[in-house]
CSV table of N, CA and C in Angstrom, one decimal:
chain,number,residue,atom,x,y,z
A,3,PRO,N,83.2,95.0,109.2
A,3,PRO,CA,82.8,95.4,110.7
A,3,PRO,C,82.0,94.6,111.4
A,4,GLY,N,81.4,93.5,110.3
A,4,GLY,CA,80.3,92.8,111.2
A,4,GLY,C,79.3,93.5,111.6
A,5,MET,N,78.7,93.4,112.9
A,5,MET,CA,77.5,93.9,113.5
A,5,MET,C,78.3,95.2,114.5
A,6,ALA,N,79.6,95.4,114.3
A,6,ALA,CA,80.3,96.6,115.2
A,6,ALA,C,80.3,97.9,114.4
A,7,PHE,N,80.7,98.7,114.9
A,7,PHE,CA,81.0,100.2,114.0
A,7,PHE,C,82.2,100.1,113.8
A,8,GLY,N,82.7,100.5,112.6
A,8,GLY,CA,84.1,100.9,112.0
A,8,GLY,C,84.4,100.4,110.8
A,9,THR,N,84.6,100.8,109.8
A,9,THR,CA,85.1,100.0,108.5
A,9,THR,C,86.3,100.7,108.2
A,10,GLY,N,86.7,101.9,108.9
A,10,GLY,CA,87.8,102.3,108.4
A,10,GLY,C,88.0,103.4,107.2
A,11,THR,N,86.5,103.6,106.8
A,11,THR,CA,86.4,104.7,105.7
A,11,THR,C,85.7,106.1,106.4
A,12,HIS,N,85.3,105.9,107.5
A,12,HIS,CA,84.6,107.0,108.1
A,12,HIS,C,85.7,108.2,108.2
A,13,ALA,N,85.3,109.2,108.1
A,13,ALA,CA,86.2,110.5,108.4
A,13,ALA,C,86.7,110.3,109.8
A,14,THR,N,85.9,110.0,110.7
A,14,THR,CA,86.5,110.1,112.3
A,14,THR,C,87.7,109.0,112.3
A,15,THR,N,87.4,107.9,111.7
A,15,THR,CA,88.6,107.0,111.8
A,15,THR,C,89.7,107.3,110.8
A,16,ARG,N,89.5,107.9,109.9
A,16,ARG,CA,90.8,108.5,109.1
A,16,ARG,C,91.5,109.6,110.0
A,17,LEU,N,90.7,110.6,110.6
A,17,LEU,CA,91.3,111.5,111.6
A,17,LEU,C,92.2,110.9,112.5
A,18,CYS,N,91.7,109.7,113.0
A,18,CYS,CA,92.3,109.1,114.6
A,18,CYS,C,93.6,108.6,114.1
A,19,LEU,N,93.5,107.7,112.7
A,19,LEU,CA,94.7,106.9,112.3
A,19,LEU,C,95.8,108.1,111.8
A,20,GLU,N,95.4,109.0,111.4
A,20,GLU,CA,96.4,110.2,111.0
A,20,GLU,C,97.1,110.6,112.2
A,21,ALA,N,96.4,110.9,113.6
A,21,ALA,CA,96.9,111.2,114.5
A,21,ALA,C,97.7,110.3,115.4
A,22,ILE,N,97.4,109.1,115.1
A,22,ILE,CA,98.1,108.0,115.8
A,22,ILE,C,99.6,108.0,114.9
A,23,ALA,N,99.3,107.8,113.3
A,23,ALA,CA,100.6,107.7,112.8
A,23,ALA,C,101.6,108.8,113.2
A,24,GLU,N,101.1,109.9,113.3
A,24,GLU,CA,102.0,111.2,113.6
A,24,GLU,C,102.9,111.0,114.9
A,25,GLN,N,102.0,110.5,115.9
A,25,GLN,CA,102.5,110.1,117.1
A,25,GLN,C,103.5,109.2,117.2
A,26,VAL,N,103.2,107.9,116.5
A,26,VAL,CA,104.3,106.9,116.3
A,26,VAL,C,105.4,107.3,115.6
A,27,GLU,N,105.0,108.0,114.4
A,27,GLU,CA,106.4,108.5,113.7
A,27,GLU,C,107.4,109.4,114.7
A,28,ALA,N,106.9,110.2,115.2
A,28,ALA,CA,107.4,111.3,115.8
A,28,ALA,C,108.1,110.7,117.6
A,29,SER,N,107.6,109.7,117.7
A,29,SER,CA,108.2,108.9,119.2
A,29,SER,C,109.5,108.4,118.9
A,30,SER,N,110.3,108.6,119.9
A,30,SER,CA,111.7,107.8,120.0
A,30,SER,C,111.6,106.3,120.7
A,31,HIS,N,110.4,106.0,121.2
A,31,HIS,CA,110.1,104.7,121.6
A,31,HIS,C,108.8,104.2,121.3
A,32,ALA,N,108.8,102.9,121.3
A,32,ALA,CA,107.5,102.1,121.0
A,32,ALA,C,106.4,102.5,121.9
A,33,LEU,N,105.3,102.8,121.3
A,33,LEU,CA,104.2,103.3,122.2
A,33,LEU,C,103.1,102.3,122.5
A,34,ARG,N,102.5,102.5,123.8
A,34,ARG,CA,101.2,101.7,124.4
A,34,ARG,C,100.2,102.7,124.1
A,35,LEU,N,99.1,102.0,123.4
A,35,LEU,CA,97.9,102.9,123.2
A,35,LEU,C,96.7,102.1,123.5
A,36,LEU,N,95.7,102.9,124.3
A,36,LEU,CA,94.3,102.5,124.5
A,36,LEU,C,93.3,103.0,123.5
A,37,ASP,N,92.7,102.0,123.0
A,37,ASP,CA,91.6,102.5,122.2
A,37,ASP,C,90.2,102.1,122.9
A,38,VAL,N,89.5,103.4,123.2
A,38,VAL,CA,88.5,103.3,123.9
A,38,VAL,C,87.1,103.0,123.0
A,39,GLY,N,86.2,102.1,123.2
A,39,GLY,CA,85.1,102.1,122.3
A,39,GLY,C,85.6,101.6,120.8
A,40,THR,N,86.4,100.3,120.9
A,40,THR,CA,86.7,99.8,119.9
A,40,THR,C,86.2,99.6,118.7
A,41,GLY,N,84.8,99.0,118.8
A,41,GLY,CA,83.7,98.8,117.8
A,41,GLY,C,84.5,97.5,116.9
A,42,SER,N,84.7,97.6,115.9
A,42,SER,CA,85.0,96.6,114.8
A,42,SER,C,86.7,96.3,115.0
A,43,GLY,N,87.3,97.3,116.1
A,43,GLY,CA,88.7,97.2,116.3
A,43,GLY,C,89.6,97.6,115.3
A,44,ILE,N,89.0,98.4,114.4
A,44,ILE,CA,89.8,99.1,113.2
A,44,ILE,C,91.1,100.0,113.8
A,45,LEU,N,90.9,100.8,114.6
A,45,LEU,CA,91.7,101.5,115.3
A,45,LEU,C,93.0,100.8,116.0
A,46,ALA,N,92.4,100.0,116.7
A,46,ALA,CA,93.5,99.0,117.5
A,46,ALA,C,94.4,98.3,116.6
A,47,ILE,N,93.8,97.8,115.4
A,47,ILE,CA,94.6,97.0,114.3
A,47,ILE,C,95.4,98.3,113.5
A,48,GLY,N,95.0,99.3,113.3
A,48,GLY,CA,95.7,100.3,112.5
A,48,GLY,C,97.1,100.7,113.5
A,49,ALA,N,96.8,100.8,114.7
A,49,ALA,CA,97.7,101.3,115.9
A,49,ALA,C,98.8,100.2,115.7
A,50,ALA,N,98.6,98.7,115.8
A,50,ALA,CA,99.4,98.0,116.1
A,50,ALA,C,100.2,97.9,114.7
A,51,ALA,N,99.5,98.0,113.7
A,51,ALA,CA,100.2,97.7,112.3
A,51,ALA,C,101.2,99.0,111.9
A,52,LEU,N,100.8,100.3,112.5
A,52,LEU,CA,101.6,101.2,112.6
A,52,LEU,C,102.7,101.3,113.7
A,53,GLY,N,103.0,100.6,114.3
A,53,GLY,CA,104.1,100.1,115.1
A,53,GLY,C,103.7,100.3,116.7
A,54,CYS,N,102.4,100.5,117.2
A,54,CYS,CA,102.5,100.4,118.7
A,54,CYS,C,102.8,99.2,119.2
A,55,CYS,N,103.7,99.0,120.2
A,55,CYS,CA,104.1,97.8,120.7
A,55,CYS,C,103.2,97.0,121.4
A,56,ARG,N,102.3,97.6,122.3
A,56,ARG,CA,101.1,97.1,122.8
A,56,ARG,C,99.8,97.8,122.7
A,57,VAL,N,98.8,97.3,122.5
A,57,VAL,CA,97.5,97.7,122.2
A,57,VAL,C,96.4,97.2,123.4
A,58,VAL,N,95.7,98.0,123.9
A,58,VAL,CA,94.6,97.5,124.6
A,58,VAL,C,93.3,98.3,123.9
A,59,ALA,N,92.3,97.5,123.7
A,59,ALA,CA,91.1,97.7,123.0
A,59,ALA,C,90.0,97.4,123.8
A,60,THR,N,89.3,98.4,124.3
A,60,THR,CA,88.3,98.0,125.1
A,60,THR,C,86.6,98.6,124.7
A,61,ASP,N,85.6,97.8,124.7
A,61,ASP,CA,84.2,98.0,124.4
A,61,ASP,C,83.4,97.3,125.4
A,62,ILE,N,82.2,98.1,125.5
A,62,ILE,CA,81.3,97.6,126.8
A,62,ILE,C,80.3,96.8,126.0
A,63,ASP,N,80.3,96.6,124.5
A,63,ASP,CA,79.4,95.8,123.8
A,63,ASP,C,80.0,94.5,123.4
A,64,PRO,N,79.5,93.4,124.0
A,64,PRO,CA,80.0,92.0,123.7
A,64,PRO,C,79.8,91.9,122.3
A,65,GLN,N,79.2,92.0,121.5
A,65,GLN,CA,79.0,91.8,120.1
A,65,GLN,C,80.2,92.7,119.4
A,66,ALA,N,80.6,93.8,120.0
A,66,ALA,CA,81.5,94.5,119.0
A,66,ALA,C,83.0,93.7,119.5
A,67,CYS,N,83.0,93.1,120.7
A,67,CYS,CA,84.2,92.7,121.1
A,67,CYS,C,84.4,91.3,120.1
A,68,GLN,N,83.3,90.8,119.9
A,68,GLN,CA,83.4,89.4,119.2
A,68,GLN,C,83.7,89.7,117.8
A,69,VAL,N,83.2,90.9,117.4
A,69,VAL,CA,83.7,91.2,115.8
A,69,VAL,C,85.1,91.6,115.8
A,70,ALA,N,85.6,92.4,116.9
A,70,ALA,CA,87.0,92.9,117.1
A,70,ALA,C,88.0,91.9,117.3
A,71,GLN,N,87.5,90.8,117.9
A,71,GLN,CA,88.6,89.6,118.3
A,71,GLN,C,88.7,89.0,116.8
A,72,GLU,N,87.7,88.9,116.1
A,72,GLU,CA,87.8,88.3,114.8
A,72,GLU,C,88.7,88.8,113.7
A,73,ASN,N,88.5,90.2,113.8
A,73,ASN,CA,89.4,91.0,112.9
A,73,ASN,C,90.9,90.9,113.5
A,74,ILE,N,91.0,91.3,114.9
A,74,ILE,CA,92.4,91.0,115.4
A,74,ILE,C,93.0,90.0,114.7
A,75,GLU,N,92.2,88.5,115.0
A,75,GLU,CA,93.0,87.5,114.5
A,75,GLU,C,93.1,87.2,113.1
A,76,ARG,N,92.0,87.9,112.2
A,76,ARG,CA,92.1,87.8,110.8
A,76,ARG,C,93.5,88.4,110.2
A,77,ASN,N,93.9,89.7,111.3
A,77,ASN,CA,95.0,90.4,110.8
A,77,ASN,C,96.4,89.9,111.5
A,78,HIS,N,96.2,88.9,112.3
A,78,HIS,CA,97.4,88.2,112.9
A,78,HIS,C,98.1,89.2,114.0
A,79,LEU,N,97.1,89.8,114.7
A,79,LEU,CA,97.8,90.9,115.7
A,79,LEU,C,97.5,90.6,117.3
A,80,GLY,N,97.1,89.3,117.1
A,80,GLY,CA,96.6,88.9,118.7
A,80,GLY,C,97.6,88.9,119.6
A,81,ASP,N,99.0,89.0,119.4
A,81,ASP,CA,99.9,89.1,120.0
A,81,ASP,C,100.4,90.5,120.7
A,82,ARG,N,99.7,91.4,120.0
A,82,ARG,CA,100.0,92.8,120.2
A,82,ARG,C,98.8,93.5,120.7
A,83,ILE,N,97.6,92.9,120.5
A,83,ILE,CA,96.4,93.7,120.9
A,83,ILE,C,95.7,92.9,122.1
A,84,THR,N,95.4,93.4,123.1
A,84,THR,CA,94.6,92.8,124.0
A,84,THR,C,93.2,93.4,124.1
A,85,LEU,N,92.0,92.6,123.8
A,85,LEU,CA,90.6,93.1,124.0
A,85,LEU,C,90.2,92.7,125.2
A,86,THR,N,89.3,93.8,125.7
A,86,THR,CA,88.6,93.4,126.9
A,86,THR,C,87.3,94.2,127.1
A,87,LEU,N,86.4,93.9,127.6
A,87,LEU,CA,84.8,94.4,128.0
A,87,LEU,C,85.2,95.0,129.2
A,88,THR,N,86.4,95.2,129.9
A,88,THR,CA,86.4,95.8,131.2
A,88,THR,C,86.0,97.5,130.8
A,89,ALA,N,85.3,98.1,131.6
A,89,ALA,CA,84.8,99.4,131.5
A,89,ALA,C,86.3,100.3,131.7
A,90,LEU,N,86.2,101.5,131.0
A,90,LEU,CA,87.3,102.3,131.3
A,90,LEU,C,87.7,102.5,132.3
A,91,GLU,N,86.8,103.1,133.2
A,91,GLU,CA,86.9,103.4,134.7
A,91,GLU,C,87.7,102.4,135.6
A,92,ASP,N,87.5,101.2,135.0
A,92,ASP,CA,88.2,99.8,135.9
A,92,ASP,C,89.4,99.3,135.4
A,93,LEU,N,90.0,100.0,134.3
A,93,LEU,CA,91.2,99.5,133.8
A,93,LEU,C,92.5,100.2,134.4
A,94,ASP,N,93.6,99.4,134.6
A,94,ASP,CA,94.7,99.8,135.1
A,94,ASP,C,95.7,100.1,133.9
A,95,GLY,N,96.5,100.9,134.5
A,95,GLY,CA,97.8,101.1,133.6
A,95,GLY,C,97.7,102.4,133.2
A,96,GLY,N,98.9,102.8,132.4
A,96,GLY,CA,99.1,104.2,131.8
A,96,GLY,C,99.5,104.0,130.5
A,97,TYR,N,99.1,104.7,129.6
A,97,TYR,CA,99.2,104.8,128.1
A,97,TYR,C,100.0,106.1,127.5
A,98,ASP,N,100.7,105.8,126.5
A,98,ASP,CA,101.4,106.7,125.6
A,98,ASP,C,100.3,107.4,124.9
A,99,LEU,N,99.2,106.8,124.4
A,99,LEU,CA,98.2,107.1,123.4
A,99,LEU,C,97.0,106.8,124.0
A,100,VAL,N,95.9,107.5,124.2
A,100,VAL,CA,94.6,107.2,124.6
A,100,VAL,C,93.7,107.7,123.3
A,101,VAL,N,92.9,107.1,122.7
A,101,VAL,CA,92.4,107.1,121.5
A,101,VAL,C,90.7,106.8,121.9
A,102,ALA,N,89.8,107.9,121.8
A,102,ALA,CA,88.3,107.5,121.7
A,102,ALA,C,87.8,108.3,120.8
A,103,ASN,N,87.4,107.4,119.8
A,103,ASN,CA,86.6,107.7,118.6
A,103,ASN,C,84.9,107.5,118.8
A,104,ILE,N,84.6,108.2,119.7
A,104,ILE,CA,83.1,107.8,120.2
A,104,ILE,C,82.5,109.1,120.3
A,105,LEU,N,81.3,109.1,120.6
A,105,LEU,CA,80.2,110.3,120.5
A,105,LEU,C,80.7,111.5,121.3
A,106,ALA,N,80.6,112.8,121.1
A,106,ALA,CA,81.1,113.9,122.0
A,106,ALA,C,80.5,113.6,123.2
A,107,GLU,N,79.1,113.4,123.6
A,107,GLU,CA,78.8,113.2,124.7
A,107,GLU,C,79.5,112.2,125.7
A,108,GLU,N,79.7,111.0,125.0
A,108,GLU,CA,80.7,110.1,125.7
A,108,GLU,C,81.9,110.4,126.0
A,109,ASN,N,82.6,111.1,125.0
A,109,ASN,CA,84.0,111.7,125.5
A,109,ASN,C,83.9,112.6,126.8
A,110,ILE,N,83.0,113.3,126.7
A,110,ILE,CA,82.7,114.2,127.8
A,110,ILE,C,82.3,113.6,129.1
A,111,ARG,N,81.5,112.4,129.1
A,111,ARG,CA,81.3,112.0,130.2
A,111,ARG,C,82.4,110.9,130.8
A,112,LEU,N,83.3,110.5,129.9
A,112,LEU,CA,84.6,109.7,130.3
A,112,LEU,C,85.8,110.5,130.5
A,113,LYS,N,85.6,111.8,130.5
A,113,LYS,CA,86.9,112.7,130.6
A,113,LYS,C,87.8,112.4,131.5
A,114,ASP,N,87.3,112.3,132.8
A,114,ASP,CA,88.5,112.1,134.0
A,114,ASP,C,89.0,110.8,133.7
A,115,ALA,N,88.4,109.6,133.4
A,115,ALA,CA,88.9,108.5,133.0
A,115,ALA,C,89.8,108.4,131.9
A,116,LEU,N,89.5,109.1,131.2
A,116,LEU,CA,90.4,109.2,129.8
A,116,LEU,C,91.8,109.6,130.2
A,117,VAL,N,91.6,110.8,130.8
A,117,VAL,CA,92.7,111.6,131.3
A,117,VAL,C,93.7,111.0,132.3
A,118,LYS,N,93.0,110.1,133.1
A,118,LYS,CA,93.6,109.3,134.3
A,118,LYS,C,94.4,108.2,133.5
A,119,ARG,N,94.3,107.7,132.4
A,119,ARG,CA,94.7,106.5,131.9
A,119,ARG,C,96.1,107.2,131.0
A,120,LEU,N,96.2,108.3,130.9
A,120,LEU,CA,97.1,109.0,130.1
A,120,LEU,C,98.5,109.0,130.7
A,121,LEU,N,99.7,108.8,130.3
A,121,LEU,CA,100.8,108.9,131.0
A,121,LEU,C,101.6,110.3,130.5
A,122,PRO,N,102.0,111.0,131.7
A,122,PRO,CA,102.8,112.5,131.4
A,122,PRO,C,103.5,112.6,130.3
A,123,GLY,N,103.2,113.5,129.2
A,123,GLY,CA,103.8,113.5,128.1
A,123,GLY,C,103.1,112.7,127.0
A,124,GLY,N,101.9,112.0,127.3
A,124,GLY,CA,101.3,111.3,126.4
A,124,GLY,C,100.3,112.1,125.4
A,125,TRP,N,99.7,111.4,124.6
A,125,TRP,CA,98.6,112.1,123.7
A,125,TRP,C,97.6,111.5,123.8
A,126,LEU,N,96.2,112.5,124.0
A,126,LEU,CA,94.9,112.0,123.7
A,126,LEU,C,94.3,112.5,122.7
A,127,VAL,N,93.5,111.5,122.0
A,127,VAL,CA,93.0,111.7,120.5
A,127,VAL,C,91.5,111.4,120.7
A,128,LEU,N,90.9,112.7,120.6
A,128,LEU,CA,89.2,112.3,120.6
A,128,LEU,C,88.8,112.8,119.2
A,129,SER,N,87.6,111.7,118.9
A,129,SER,CA,86.9,112.0,117.8
A,129,SER,C,85.4,111.4,117.7
A,130,GLY,N,84.7,111.3,116.9
A,130,GLY,CA,83.4,111.1,116.9
A,130,GLY,C,82.6,112.3,117.1
A,131,ILE,N,83.2,113.7,117.0
A,131,ILE,CA,82.6,114.8,117.3
A,131,ILE,C,82.2,115.4,116.1
A,132,LEU,N,81.1,115.7,116.0
A,132,LEU,CA,80.5,116.6,115.1
A,132,LEU,C,81.1,118.1,115.2
A,133,LYS,N,81.3,118.6,114.1
A,133,LYS,CA,82.0,120.3,114.2
A,133,LYS,C,81.1,120.9,115.1
A,134,GLU,N,79.9,121.0,115.0
A,134,GLU,CA,79.0,121.7,116.1
A,134,GLU,C,79.1,121.5,117.6
A,135,LYS,N,79.7,120.3,117.8
A,135,LYS,CA,79.9,120.0,119.0
A,135,LYS,C,81.5,120.4,119.8
A,136,GLU,N,82.2,120.7,118.8
A,136,GLU,CA,83.5,120.7,119.2
A,136,GLU,C,84.1,121.7,120.3
A,137,ALA,N,83.1,122.9,120.6
A,137,ALA,CA,83.3,123.7,121.5
A,137,ALA,C,82.9,123.2,122.9
A,138,LEU,N,81.9,122.2,122.8
A,138,LEU,CA,81.3,121.6,124.1
A,138,LEU,C,82.5,120.6,124.6
A,139,VAL,N,83.3,120.0,123.7
A,139,VAL,CA,84.1,119.1,124.0
A,139,VAL,C,85.3,119.6,124.5
A,140,ALA,N,85.8,120.8,123.6
A,140,ALA,CA,87.1,121.6,123.8
A,140,ALA,C,86.9,122.1,125.3
A,141,THR,N,85.7,122.5,125.9
A,141,THR,CA,85.5,123.2,127.0
A,141,THR,C,85.7,122.1,128.0
A,142,ALA,N,85.1,120.8,128.1
A,142,ALA,CA,85.3,120.0,128.8
A,142,ALA,C,86.6,119.5,129.0
A,143,PHE,N,87.5,119.6,127.9
A,143,PHE,CA,89.0,119.2,128.1
A,143,PHE,C,89.9,120.2,128.4
A,144,SER,N,89.4,121.3,128.6
A,144,SER,CA,90.1,122.4,129.3
A,144,SER,C,90.6,122.3,130.5
A,145,ARG,N,91.8,121.8,130.7
A,145,ARG,CA,92.5,121.5,132.0
A,145,ARG,C,94.0,121.8,131.8
A,146,PRO,N,94.4,122.1,133.1
A,146,PRO,CA,95.7,122.6,133.3
A,146,PRO,C,96.7,121.7,132.6
A,147,GLU,N,96.6,120.3,132.9
A,147,GLU,CA,97.4,119.5,132.5
A,147,GLU,C,97.4,119.0,131.1
A,148,LEU,N,96.2,119.5,130.2
A,148,LEU,CA,96.5,119.0,128.9
A,148,LEU,C,96.6,120.4,128.0
A,149,ARG,N,97.4,120.3,126.9
A,149,ARG,CA,97.8,121.2,126.0
A,149,ARG,C,97.0,120.8,124.5
A,150,PRO,N,96.2,121.5,124.3
A,150,PRO,CA,95.5,121.3,123.0
A,150,PRO,C,96.4,121.4,121.7
A,151,LEU,N,96.1,120.5,120.5
A,151,LEU,CA,97.1,120.9,119.6
A,151,LEU,C,96.0,121.4,118.5
A,152,PRO,N,96.3,122.2,117.2
A,152,PRO,CA,95.4,122.5,116.5
A,152,PRO,C,94.1,121.3,115.9
A,153,PRO,N,93.0,121.4,115.9
A,153,PRO,CA,92.0,120.6,115.4
A,153,PRO,C,92.1,120.2,114.1
A,154,ARG,N,91.7,119.0,113.9
A,154,ARG,CA,91.8,118.5,112.7
A,154,ARG,C,90.3,118.2,112.3
A,155,TYR,N,90.0,118.7,110.9
A,155,TYR,CA,88.7,118.4,110.4
A,155,TYR,C,88.6,117.6,109.0
A,156,GLN,N,87.3,116.9,108.9
A,156,GLN,CA,87.3,116.3,107.5
A,156,GLN,C,85.7,116.0,107.7
A,157,GLU,N,85.1,116.4,106.6
A,157,GLU,CA,83.6,116.4,106.4
A,157,GLU,C,83.0,117.4,107.5
A,158,ASP,N,82.1,116.5,108.3
A,158,ASP,CA,81.4,117.3,109.2
A,158,ASP,C,82.0,117.1,110.6
A,159,TRP,N,83.3,116.5,110.7
A,159,TRP,CA,83.9,115.8,112.0
A,159,TRP,C,85.2,116.6,112.2
A,160,VAL,N,85.4,116.6,113.4
A,160,VAL,CA,86.6,116.9,114.2
A,160,VAL,C,87.4,115.9,115.2
A,161,CYS,N,88.5,116.2,115.2
A,161,CYS,CA,89.4,115.3,116.0
A,161,CYS,C,90.2,116.2,117.0
A,162,LEU,N,90.1,116.2,118.1
A,162,LEU,CA,90.9,117.0,119.1
A,162,LEU,C,92.0,116.1,119.5
A,163,VAL,N,93.0,116.9,119.6
A,163,VAL,CA,94.4,115.9,120.1
A,163,VAL,C,95.0,116.8,121.4
A,164,TYR,N,95.4,116.4,122.6
A,164,TYR,CA,96.0,116.9,123.5
A,164,TYR,C,97.2,116.0,124.0
A,165,GLN,N,98.1,116.8,124.6
A,165,GLN,CA,99.2,116.3,124.9
A,165,GLN,C,99.3,116.5,126.7
A,166,HIS,N,99.5,115.3,127.3
A,166,HIS,CA,99.6,115.6,128.9
A,166,HIS,C,101.0,116.3,129.3
A,167,LEU,N,100.7,117.2,129.8
A,167,LEU,CA,102.0,118.2,130.3
A,167,LEU,C,102.6,117.5,131.6
A,168,ALA,N,103.7,116.6,131.4
A,168,ALA,CA,104.3,116.4,132.4
A,168,ALA,C,104.5,117.2,134.0
A,169,GLY,N,104.3,116.6,135.1
A,169,GLY,CA,104.5,117.4,136.1
A,169,GLY,C,103.5,118.4,136.5
A,170,VAL,N,102.1,118.4,135.5
A,170,VAL,CA,101.2,119.4,136.0
A,170,VAL,C,100.0,118.8,136.9
Protein backbone atom coordinates (compact mmCIF):
# COMPACT_ATOMS: atom_id res chain seq x y z
CA PRO A 1 0.00 0.00 0.00
CA GLY A 2 2.95 2.38 0.29
CA MET A 3 1.73 5.50 2.08
CA ALA A 4 -1.93 4.77 1.23
CA PHE A 5 -4.55 2.75 3.10
CA GLY A 6 -5.40 -0.73 1.86
CA THR A 7 -3.38 -3.94 1.98
CA GLY A 8 -6.13 -6.36 1.03
CA THR A 9 -6.01 -8.17 4.37
CA HIS A 10 -8.35 -5.91 6.34
CA ALA A 11 -11.84 -7.24 7.09
CA THR A 12 -13.54 -4.34 5.29
CA THR A 13 -11.54 -4.99 2.12
CA ARG A 14 -12.45 -8.68 2.19
CA LEU A 15 -16.11 -7.86 2.76
CA CYS A 16 -16.15 -5.45 -0.19
CA LEU A 17 -14.33 -7.89 -2.50
CA GLU A 18 -16.83 -10.63 -1.60
CA ALA A 19 -19.75 -8.30 -2.41
CA ILE A 20 -18.13 -7.24 -5.71
CA ALA A 21 -17.43 -10.86 -6.67
CA GLU A 22 -21.06 -11.85 -6.01
CA GLN A 23 -22.41 -9.07 -8.20
CA VAL A 24 -19.94 -9.74 -11.03
CA GLU A 25 -20.80 -13.45 -10.94
CA ALA A 26 -24.57 -12.83 -10.88
CA SER A 27 -24.57 -10.22 -13.65
CA SER A 28 -25.43 -11.02 -17.24
CA HIS A 29 -23.27 -8.14 -18.51
CA ALA A 30 -19.88 -6.62 -17.76
CA LEU A 31 -20.16 -4.12 -14.92
CA ARG A 32 -18.91 -0.56 -14.52
CA LEU A 33 -17.63 0.11 -10.99
CA LEU A 34 -16.84 3.28 -9.05
CA ASP A 35 -14.38 2.90 -6.15
CA VAL A 36 -14.77 5.90 -3.83
CA GLY A 37 -11.76 6.57 -1.59
CA THR A 38 -9.58 4.10 -3.45
CA GLY A 39 -6.52 4.43 -1.18
CA SER A 40 -3.97 1.92 -2.49
CA GLY A 41 -6.34 0.92 -5.29
CA ILE A 42 -6.87 -2.60 -3.95
CA LEU A 43 -10.64 -2.66 -4.54
CA ALA A 44 -10.33 -1.17 -8.03
CA ILE A 45 -7.65 -3.73 -8.90
CA GLY A 46 -9.73 -6.54 -7.42
CA ALA A 47 -12.83 -5.42 -9.33
CA ALA A 48 -10.96 -5.32 -12.63
CA ALA A 49 -9.40 -8.72 -11.94
CA LEU A 50 -12.86 -10.12 -11.11
CA GLY A 51 -14.17 -8.97 -14.49
CA CYS A 52 -15.53 -5.43 -14.21
CA CYS A 53 -15.15 -3.97 -17.69
CA ARG A 54 -14.49 -0.43 -16.53
CA VAL A 55 -13.42 0.86 -13.14
CA VAL A 56 -13.14 4.46 -12.02
CA ALA A 57 -11.15 4.90 -8.81
CA THR A 58 -11.26 8.23 -7.01
CA ASP A 59 -9.49 9.63 -3.98
CA ILE A 60 -8.99 13.18 -2.75
CA ASP A 61 -5.48 12.39 -1.44
CA PRO A 62 -2.79 12.95 -4.12
CA GLN A 63 -0.37 10.62 -2.34
CA ALA A 64 -2.97 7.82 -2.30
CA CYS A 65 -3.57 8.35 -6.03
CA GLN A 66 0.15 8.12 -6.72
CA VAL A 67 0.36 4.81 -4.82
CA ALA A 68 -2.82 3.52 -6.48
CA GLN A 69 -1.46 4.39 -9.95
CA GLU A 70 1.74 2.48 -9.23
CA ASN A 71 -0.28 -0.53 -8.05
CA ILE A 72 -2.58 -0.38 -11.09
CA GLU A 73 0.45 -0.31 -13.42
CA ARG A 74 2.16 -3.09 -11.45
CA ASN A 75 -0.93 -5.24 -12.06
CA HIS A 76 -1.17 -4.27 -15.77
CA LEU A 77 -4.72 -2.95 -15.40
CA GLY A 78 -4.26 0.62 -16.63
CA ASP A 79 -6.47 -0.09 -19.65
CA ARG A 80 -9.45 -0.93 -17.41
CA ILE A 81 -8.98 1.41 -14.43
CA THR A 82 -9.18 5.20 -14.57
CA LEU A 83 -7.77 6.96 -11.53
CA THR A 84 -8.88 10.47 -10.63
CA LEU A 85 -8.54 13.11 -7.92
CA THR A 86 -11.97 14.43 -8.89
CA ALA A 87 -14.31 14.70 -5.91
CA LEU A 88 -17.25 12.30 -5.93
CA GLU A 89 -19.75 15.16 -6.20
CA ASP A 90 -18.06 16.32 -9.43
CA LEU A 91 -17.89 12.94 -11.19
CA ASP A 92 -20.13 12.22 -14.15
CA GLY A 93 -21.61 8.97 -15.26
CA GLY A 94 -23.60 6.11 -13.83
CA TYR A 95 -22.25 2.87 -12.45
CA ASP A 96 -23.55 -0.65 -11.94
CA LEU A 97 -21.55 -0.91 -8.72
CA VAL A 98 -20.51 1.90 -6.38
CA VAL A 99 -18.16 0.87 -3.58
CA ALA A 100 -17.16 3.09 -0.67
CA ASN A 101 -14.87 1.49 1.90
CA ILE A 102 -14.52 4.64 3.97
CA LEU A 103 -15.44 5.68 7.50
CA ALA A 104 -19.10 5.51 8.53
CA GLU A 105 -19.33 9.29 8.88
CA GLU A 106 -17.92 9.81 5.37
CA ASN A 107 -20.37 7.33 3.89
CA ILE A 108 -23.17 9.33 5.53
CA ARG A 109 -21.76 12.68 4.41
CA LEU A 110 -21.51 11.44 0.82
CA LYS A 111 -24.83 9.56 0.75
CA ASP A 112 -26.58 11.73 -1.85
CA ALA A 113 -23.58 11.74 -4.21
CA LEU A 114 -23.06 7.97 -3.80
CA VAL A 115 -26.69 7.19 -4.66
CA LYS A 116 -26.68 9.70 -7.54
CA ARG A 117 -23.81 7.81 -9.26
CA LEU A 118 -25.70 4.50 -9.09
CA LEU A 119 -27.60 3.25 -12.12
CA PRO A 120 -31.14 1.89 -11.61
CA GLY A 121 -30.77 -1.78 -10.75
CA GLY A 122 -27.19 -1.15 -9.60
CA TRP A 123 -25.57 -2.03 -6.29
CA LEU A 124 -24.15 0.16 -3.55
CA VAL A 125 -21.51 -1.43 -1.30
CA LEU A 126 -20.61 0.45 1.88
CA SER A 127 -17.94 -0.60 4.35
CA GLY A 128 -15.35 0.86 6.69
CA ILE A 129 -18.19 0.76 9.20
CA LEU A 130 -17.69 -0.45 12.75
CA LYS A 131 -20.54 -2.65 14.03
CA GLU A 132 -21.54 -0.03 16.60
CA LYS A 133 -22.13 2.49 13.77
CA GLU A 134 -24.17 0.16 11.57
CA ALA A 135 -27.55 1.56 12.64
CA LEU A 136 -26.37 5.12 12.05
CA VAL A 137 -25.35 4.34 8.46
CA ALA A 138 -28.39 2.14 7.79
CA THR A 139 -30.70 4.95 8.93
CA ALA A 140 -28.93 7.46 6.66
CA PHE A 141 -29.35 5.14 3.66
CA SER A 142 -32.98 4.28 4.40
CA ARG A 143 -34.41 5.63 1.15
CA PRO A 144 -37.32 4.47 -1.01
CA GLU A 145 -35.05 3.85 -4.01
CA LEU A 146 -32.67 1.59 -2.06
CA ARG A 147 -33.41 -2.01 -1.09
CA PRO A 148 -31.08 -3.26 1.65
CA LEU A 149 -29.59 -6.74 1.53
CA PRO A 150 -28.60 -8.62 4.67
CA PRO A 151 -25.51 -7.03 6.24
CA ARG A 152 -22.18 -8.86 6.17
CA TYR A 153 -19.96 -9.03 9.23
CA GLN A 154 -16.33 -9.80 9.82
CA GLU A 155 -14.49 -9.14 13.07
CA ASP A 156 -15.70 -5.70 14.31
CA TRP A 157 -16.77 -4.52 10.86
CA VAL A 158 -19.90 -4.49 8.74
CA CYS A 159 -20.55 -4.16 5.03
CA LEU A 160 -23.93 -2.85 3.91
CA VAL A 161 -25.20 -3.61 0.41
CA TYR A 162 -28.14 -1.92 -1.29
CA GLN A 163 -29.80 -2.36 -4.66
CA HIS A 164 -31.06 0.74 -6.47
CA LEU A 165 -34.64 -0.01 -7.46
CA ALA A 166 -35.41 0.93 -11.06
CA GLY A 167 -38.25 3.39 -11.50
CA VAL A 168 -38.27 4.63 -7.90
